[in-house]
């Protein structure tokens, strides 16, 4: 994202809890409590997602805990937490911003303000300390340059005849990045969070033109297997797969703007290991944690100076000049619901 080591200043949301510390390290009581608890249970993404495997290994060392995680989507996470209210299992979780509204409505998140709370901009954290996002990702195009002669540069480029049966996206009713793609296309065509219709019209055109390939389940996996020349993905996921596979993959940030999706972390309201959970959040929002996220190509949500090699591996800063971040939980949640409801109507006609 940046050609040299610089301070990150892009906007994002963070998720935290009640006790605020002035120092960038966990309070001694948190460290001691975590070691006594000895365990940390998390729900969310897999270990290869934004370098989470390495991050949790470091948390295990620092706090003397055994980490156990269960991979699941944000929707599945909510379902599990509702079922576990009387028999709590999870301590912390990684959840998409589009599910934060329901998280709050169901009162599933505890309150904890992490050790770097005061270094987080107010618009990117819950004033009550119930959530904060430690990283974000931009909705982007992942292009196999062996299969695509000229890569698309904008959302409306994807409607061109030359991309017939080349574009992969999941159904916007079931996938966050597909829903966010519709919102990004709406913004690029004069819409807004309050008016997503231009995005719905765009996605219908994409489908009706035959450019949208049918039967795709996992966008990144499909392009990785050579099944899909162009896929709608998170930029960090595309870059990670490019690096891991050595395939000729190019991540393109749409020139007419895109959506910056926030990924929030929170402590369960009934966490069995509360100190381990607090320590884990302290680490995620520390300089070390933020740099490790950047090594996984995610964008840190705090202003942190990245090592030159880490910063140099990211796309240029100017690529992200037109990133739209959610206005607030209510506005964004309303937009997502309007997209899901709108696509339901289109699909049933």
Coordinates of C-alpha atoms in Angstrom, one line a residue:
X1 CA 0.0 0.0 0.0
X2 CA 2.9 2.4 0.7
X3 CA 6.2 2.5 -1.1
X4 CA 8.2 3.3 2.0
X5 CA 7.8 3.2 5.8
X6 CA 5.2 5.8 6.7
X7 CA 2.5 6.3 9.3
X8 CA -0.9 4.8 8.4
X9 CA -3.6 7.4 8.4
X10 CA -6.4 5.7 6.6
X11 CA -9.7 5.5 8.5
X12 CA -11.0 2.3 10.1
X13 CA -13.0 1.0 13.1
X14 CA -11.7 -0.7 16.2
X15 CA -13.2 -3.0 18.8
X16 CA -12.4 -3.0 22.4
X17 CA -13.5 -3.1 26.1
X18 CA -14.0 -1.1 29.3
X19 CA -10.7 -0.6 31.2
X20 CA -8.4 1.9 29.4
X21 CA -4.7 1.8 29.9
X22 CA -2.2 4.6 29.1
X23 CA 0.6 2.2 28.3
X24 CA 0.9 0.2 25.0
X25 CA 1.4 -3.0 27.0
X26 CA -1.1 -5.1 28.9
X27 CA -1.5 -4.2 32.6
X28 CA 0.4 -6.7 34.9
X29 CA -2.9 -7.9 36.3
X30 CA -4.1 -8.8 32.8
X31 CA -0.9 -10.7 32.0
X32 CA -1.0 -12.6 35.3
X33 CA -4.7 -13.3 34.9
X34 CA -4.2 -14.7 31.4
X35 CA -1.4 -17.0 32.5
X36 CA -3.6 -18.3 35.3
X37 CA -6.5 -18.9 32.9
X38 CA -4.2 -20.7 30.5
X39 CA -6.5 -20.7 27.5
X40 CA -7.9 -18.5 24.8
X41 CA -10.8 -19.5 22.5
X42 CA -11.4 -17.5 19.4
X43 CA -14.0 -17.6 16.5
X44 CA -13.4 -16.2 13.1
X45 CA -11.0 -16.6 10.1
X46 CA -8.4 -19.2 9.4
X47 CA -4.7 -19.1 10.4
X48 CA -3.7 -18.1 6.9
X49 CA -6.0 -15.1 6.9
X50 CA -4.0 -11.8 7.4
X51 CA -1.2 -13.7 9.2
X52 CA -3.5 -14.7 12.1
X53 CA -1.6 -17.9 12.7
X54 CA 1.6 -16.1 13.5
X55 CA -0.2 -13.5 15.6
X56 CA -1.9 -16.1 17.8
X57 CA 1.4 -17.9 18.2
X58 CA 2.9 -14.7 19.6
X59 CA -0.1 -14.2 21.9
X60 CA 0.4 -17.7 23.2
X61 CA 4.0 -16.9 24.1
X62 CA 3.4 -13.5 25.6
X63 CA 0.4 -14.5 27.8
X64 CA 1.2 -18.2 28.5
X65 CA -2.1 -19.4 27.0
X66 CA -3.1 -22.2 24.7
X67 CA -5.0 -20.8 21.8
X68 CA -7.9 -22.8 20.2
X69 CA -9.8 -21.3 17.3
X70 CA -12.8 -22.3 15.2
X71 CA -13.1 -21.0 11.7
X72 CA -16.5 -19.6 10.9
X73 CA -18.3 -16.9 9.1
X74 CA -19.6 -13.8 10.8
X75 CA -23.1 -15.1 10.6
X76 CA -22.2 -18.4 12.0
X77 CA -20.4 -16.7 14.8
X78 CA -23.6 -14.8 15.9
X79 CA -25.6 -18.1 15.8
X80 CA -23.0 -19.8 18.0
X81 CA -22.9 -17.0 20.6
X82 CA -26.7 -16.9 20.9
X83 CA -26.7 -20.7 21.5
X84 CA -23.8 -20.4 24.0
X85 CA -25.3 -17.7 26.3
X86 CA -25.8 -20.1 29.2
X87 CA -22.7 -22.2 28.5
X88 CA -20.1 -19.8 27.1
X89 CA -17.2 -21.1 25.0
X90 CA -15.7 -18.2 23.1
X91 CA -13.4 -15.4 24.4
X92 CA -12.8 -13.2 21.4
X93 CA -13.8 -13.1 17.8
X94 CA -13.0 -11.5 14.4
X95 CA -16.2 -10.3 12.8
X96 CA -17.1 -8.4 9.6
X97 CA -18.3 -4.8 10.2
X98 CA -21.6 -5.7 8.5
X99 CA -22.5 -7.9 11.5
X100 CA -21.5 -5.4 14.2
X101 CA -25.0 -4.0 14.4
X102 CA -26.5 -7.4 15.2
X103 CA -23.7 -8.1 17.7
X104 CA -24.7 -4.9 19.6
X105 CA -28.4 -5.5 19.3
X106 CA -28.0 -9.0 20.8
X107 CA -25.7 -7.6 23.5
X108 CA -23.1 -10.3 22.7
X109 CA -20.0 -8.1 23.1
X110 CA -18.4 -7.2 26.4
X111 CA -16.7 -3.8 27.0
X112 CA -12.9 -3.4 27.1
X113 CA -10.8 -0.5 25.9
X114 CA -7.4 -1.9 24.8
X115 CA -4.0 -0.7 25.8
X116 CA -3.9 1.6 22.7
X117 CA -7.4 2.9 23.0
X118 CA -6.4 6.5 23.1
X119 CA -4.5 6.2 19.8
X120 CA -7.6 5.2 18.0
X121 CA -9.7 7.9 16.3
X122 CA -13.2 8.3 17.8
X123 CA -15.0 7.4 14.6
X124 CA -13.3 4.1 14.4
X125 CA -14.2 2.7 17.8
X126 CA -17.3 2.2 19.8
X127 CA -17.6 4.8 22.5
X128 CA -18.8 2.1 25.0
X129 CA -15.7 0.0 24.1
X130 CA -17.8 -2.9 22.6
X131 CA -15.9 -3.2 19.4
X132 CA -12.9 -2.0 17.3
X133 CA -11.4 -3.1 14.0
X134 CA -7.7 -3.9 14.0
X135 CA -7.5 -4.1 10.2
X136 CA -9.3 -3.4 7.0
X137 CA -9.3 -4.6 3.4
X138 CA -10.3 -3.0 0.1
X139 CA -12.7 -4.7 -2.3
X140 CA -10.6 -5.3 -5.4
X141 CA -10.2 -7.2 -8.7
X142 CA -7.9 -10.2 -8.7
X143 CA -6.8 -10.8 -12.3
X144 CA -4.9 -13.8 -13.8
X145 CA -2.7 -11.9 -16.3
X146 CA -2.1 -15.1 -18.3
X147 CA -5.8 -15.3 -19.1
X148 CA -6.8 -11.6 -19.3
X149 CA -5.1 -9.5 -22.0
X150 CA -6.1 -6.1 -20.5
X151 CA -7.1 -5.9 -16.9
X152 CA -10.2 -4.0 -16.0
X153 CA -9.6 -0.7 -14.2
X154 CA -13.1 0.3 -13.0
X155 CA -16.4 -1.2 -11.9
X156 CA -18.0 -0.4 -15.2
X157 CA -15.1 -1.9 -17.1
X158 CA -16.4 -5.2 -15.9
X159 CA -19.5 -4.8 -18.1
X160 CA -17.4 -4.7 -21.3
X161 CA -18.0 -7.6 -23.8
X162 CA -14.3 -8.6 -23.7
X163 CA -14.9 -10.0 -20.2
X164 CA -17.6 -12.4 -21.2
X165 CA -17.8 -15.4 -18.7
X166 CA -14.6 -14.2 -17.0
X167 CA -15.8 -12.6 -13.7
X168 CA -16.4 -14.5 -10.5
X169 CA -18.4 -13.2 -7.5
X170 CA -20.6 -14.9 -4.9
X171 CA -24.2 -14.0 -4.4
X172 CA -24.4 -10.6 -2.6
X173 CA -27.0 -12.1 -0.3
X174 CA -24.5 -14.5 1.3
X175 CA -21.1 -13.0 1.0
X176 CA -19.7 -9.8 2.5
X177 CA -17.3 -9.0 -0.2
X178 CA -20.0 -9.5 -2.9
X179 CA -22.3 -7.2 -1.0
X180 CA -19.6 -4.7 -0.6
X181 CA -18.8 -4.9 -4.3
X182 CA -22.4 -3.9 -5.0
X183 CA -22.1 -1.0 -2.6
X184 CA -18.8 0.0 -4.3
X185 CA -20.4 -0.1 -7.7
X186 CA -23.3 2.0 -6.4
X187 CA -20.9 4.7 -5.1
X188 CA -19.0 4.7 -8.4
X189 CA -22.3 5.3 -10.2
X190 CA -23.7 8.1 -8.1
X191 CA -25.3 6.1 -5.3
X192 CA -24.6 6.1 -1.6
X193 CA -25.2 4.0 1.5
X194 CA -28.7 5.5 1.5
X195 CA -29.2 4.7 -2.2
X196 CA -27.7 1.3 -3.3
X197 CA -30.0 1.0 -6.3
X198 CA -27.2 1.9 -8.8
X199 CA -25.2 -0.9 -7.5
X200 CA -28.0 -3.4 -7.8
X201 CA -28.6 -2.3 -11.3
X202 CA -24.9 -2.7 -12.1
X203 CA -24.8 -6.2 -10.6
X204 CA -27.9 -7.2 -12.6
X205 CA -26.2 -5.9 -15.8
X206 CA -23.1 -7.9 -14.9
X207 CA -25.3 -11.1 -14.6
X208 CA -27.4 -10.4 -17.6
X209 CA -24.5 -9.6 -19.9
X210 CA -23.1 -13.1 -19.3
X211 CA -19.8 -11.6 -17.9
X212 CA -20.6 -13.1 -14.5
X213 CA -19.5 -16.7 -14.4
X214 CA -22.0 -19.1 -12.8
X215 CA -21.4 -21.7 -10.1
X216 CA -18.5 -20.0 -8.3
X217 CA -18.2 -20.8 -4.6
X218 CA -14.8 -19.4 -3.5
X219 CA -13.5 -16.5 -5.5
X220 CA -9.9 -16.7 -4.6
X221 CA -9.7 -20.4 -4.8
X222 CA -11.3 -20.4 -8.2
X223 CA -8.8 -18.0 -9.7
X224 CA -6.0 -19.9 -8.0
X225 CA -7.1 -23.1 -9.8
X226 CA -7.2 -21.2 -13.1
X227 CA -11.0 -21.6 -13.3
X228 CA -11.7 -17.9 -13.1
X229 CA -9.8 -15.1 -14.9
X230 CA -11.2 -12.2 -12.8
X231 CA -12.5 -12.4 -9.3
X232 CA -13.9 -9.9 -6.8
X233 CA -11.9 -10.2 -3.6
X234 CA -10.4 -8.4 -0.6
X235 CA -7.1 -7.0 -1.7
X236 CA -5.1 -8.6 1.1
X237 CA -6.5 -12.0 0.3
X238 CA -5.6 -11.7 -3.3
X239 CA -2.0 -10.6 -2.5
X240 CA -1.5 -13.4 0.0
X241 CA -2.7 -16.0 -2.6
X242 CA -0.4 -14.5 -5.2
X243 CA 2.6 -14.7 -2.9
X244 CA 1.7 -18.3 -1.8
X245 CA 1.1 -19.7 -5.3
X246 CA 3.5 -17.8 -7.5
X247 CA 0.7 -17.6 -10.1
X248 CA 0.6 -14.5 -12.4
X249 CA -2.1 -12.7 -10.3
X250 CA -2.5 -9.0 -10.2
X251 CA -4.6 -7.1 -7.6
X252 CA -6.4 -4.1 -9.0
X253 CA -8.0 -1.4 -6.9
X254 CA -10.8 0.2 -9.0
X255 CA -9.9 3.7 -10.1
X256 CA -13.5 4.9 -9.6
X257 CA -13.4 4.0 -5.9
X258 CA -14.1 1.0 -3.7
X259 CA -15.2 0.1 -0.2
X260 CA -12.8 -0.4 2.7
X261 CA -14.3 -3.3 4.7
X262 CA -13.6 -3.2 8.4
X263 CA -12.9 -6.3 10.5
X264 CA -13.7 -5.9 14.2
X265 CA -12.5 -7.8 17.3
X266 CA -14.4 -7.9 20.6
X267 CA -14.5 -9.7 23.9
X268 CA -17.5 -12.0 24.5
X269 CA -19.9 -10.6 27.1
X270 CA -19.5 -14.0 28.9
X271 CA -15.9 -14.8 28.0
X272 CA -14.7 -17.8 30.1
X273 CA -11.1 -16.4 29.9
X274 CA -11.5 -12.7 30.2
X275 CA -7.9 -11.7 30.9
X276 CA -6.6 -13.8 28.0
X277 CA -9.2 -12.1 25.8
X278 CA -8.1 -8.6 27.0
X279 CA -4.4 -9.5 26.4
X280 CA -5.1 -10.7 22.9
X281 CA -6.8 -7.4 22.0
X282 CA -4.0 -5.5 23.6
X283 CA -1.6 -7.4 21.4
X284 CA -3.6 -7.0 18.2
X285 CA -3.6 -3.2 18.6
X286 CA 0.0 -2.9 19.6
X287 CA 2.7 -1.8 17.2
X288 CA 3.8 -5.5 16.9
X289 CA 0.3 -6.8 16.3
X290 CA -0.4 -4.1 13.7
X291 CA 2.9 -4.8 11.8
X292 CA 2.2 -8.6 11.8
X293 CA -1.3 -7.9 10.3
X294 CA 0.5 -5.8 7.6
X295 CA 2.8 -8.7 6.9
X296 CA -0.4 -10.5 6.0
X297 CA -1.2 -7.6 3.5
X298 CA -4.0 -6.3 5.8
X299 CA -4.2 -2.6 6.4
X300 CA -3.6 -1.6 10.0
X301 CA -6.2 0.6 11.6
X302 CA -3.8 2.5 13.8
X303 CA -1.1 5.0 12.8
X304 CA 1.9 2.8 12.9
X305 CA 5.3 3.0 11.2
X306 CA 5.8 -0.1 9.1
X307 CA 9.3 -1.6 8.3
X308 CA 10.4 -0.7 4.8
X309 CA 10.1 -4.2 3.5
X310 CA 6.6 -4.6 4.8
X311 CA 5.4 -1.2 3.5
X312 CA 7.1 -1.9 0.2
X313 CA 5.2 -5.1 -0.3
X314 CA 1.9 -3.3 -0.3
X315 CA 0.2 -1.4 -3.1
X316 CA 1.0 2.3 -3.5
X317 CA -0.8 4.7 -1.2
X318 CA -2.4 6.6 -4.1
X319 CA -4.3 3.4 -5.1
X320 CA -6.5 3.9 -2.1
X321 CA -7.3 7.6 -2.6
X322 CA -11.0 6.8 -3.2
X323 CA -11.7 4.2 -0.5
X324 CA -15.1 4.6 1.1
X325 CA -15.3 3.5 4.8
X326 CA -18.6 2.8 6.5
X327 CA -20.2 6.0 7.7
X328 CA -21.4 4.4 10.9
X329 CA -22.8 1.0 12.0
X330 CA -26.5 2.0 11.5
X331 CA -26.0 3.5 8.0
X332 CA -23.8 0.7 6.8
X333 CA -26.0 -2.0 8.2
X334 CA -29.0 -0.4 6.5
X335 CA -27.1 -0.3 3.2
X336 CA -26.2 -4.0 3.4
X337 CA -29.8 -5.0 4.2
X338 CA -31.0 -2.9 1.3
X339 CA -28.6 -4.8 -1.0
X340 CA -29.7 -8.2 0.3
X341 CA -33.4 -7.3 0.0
X342 CA -33.0 -5.7 -3.4
X343 CA -31.2 -8.7 -4.8
X344 CA -33.8 -11.0 -3.4
X345 CA -36.4 -9.0 -5.4
X346 CA -34.3 -9.1 -8.6
X347 CA -33.7 -12.9 -8.3
X348 CA -37.3 -13.7 -7.8
X349 CA -38.6 -11.8 -10.8

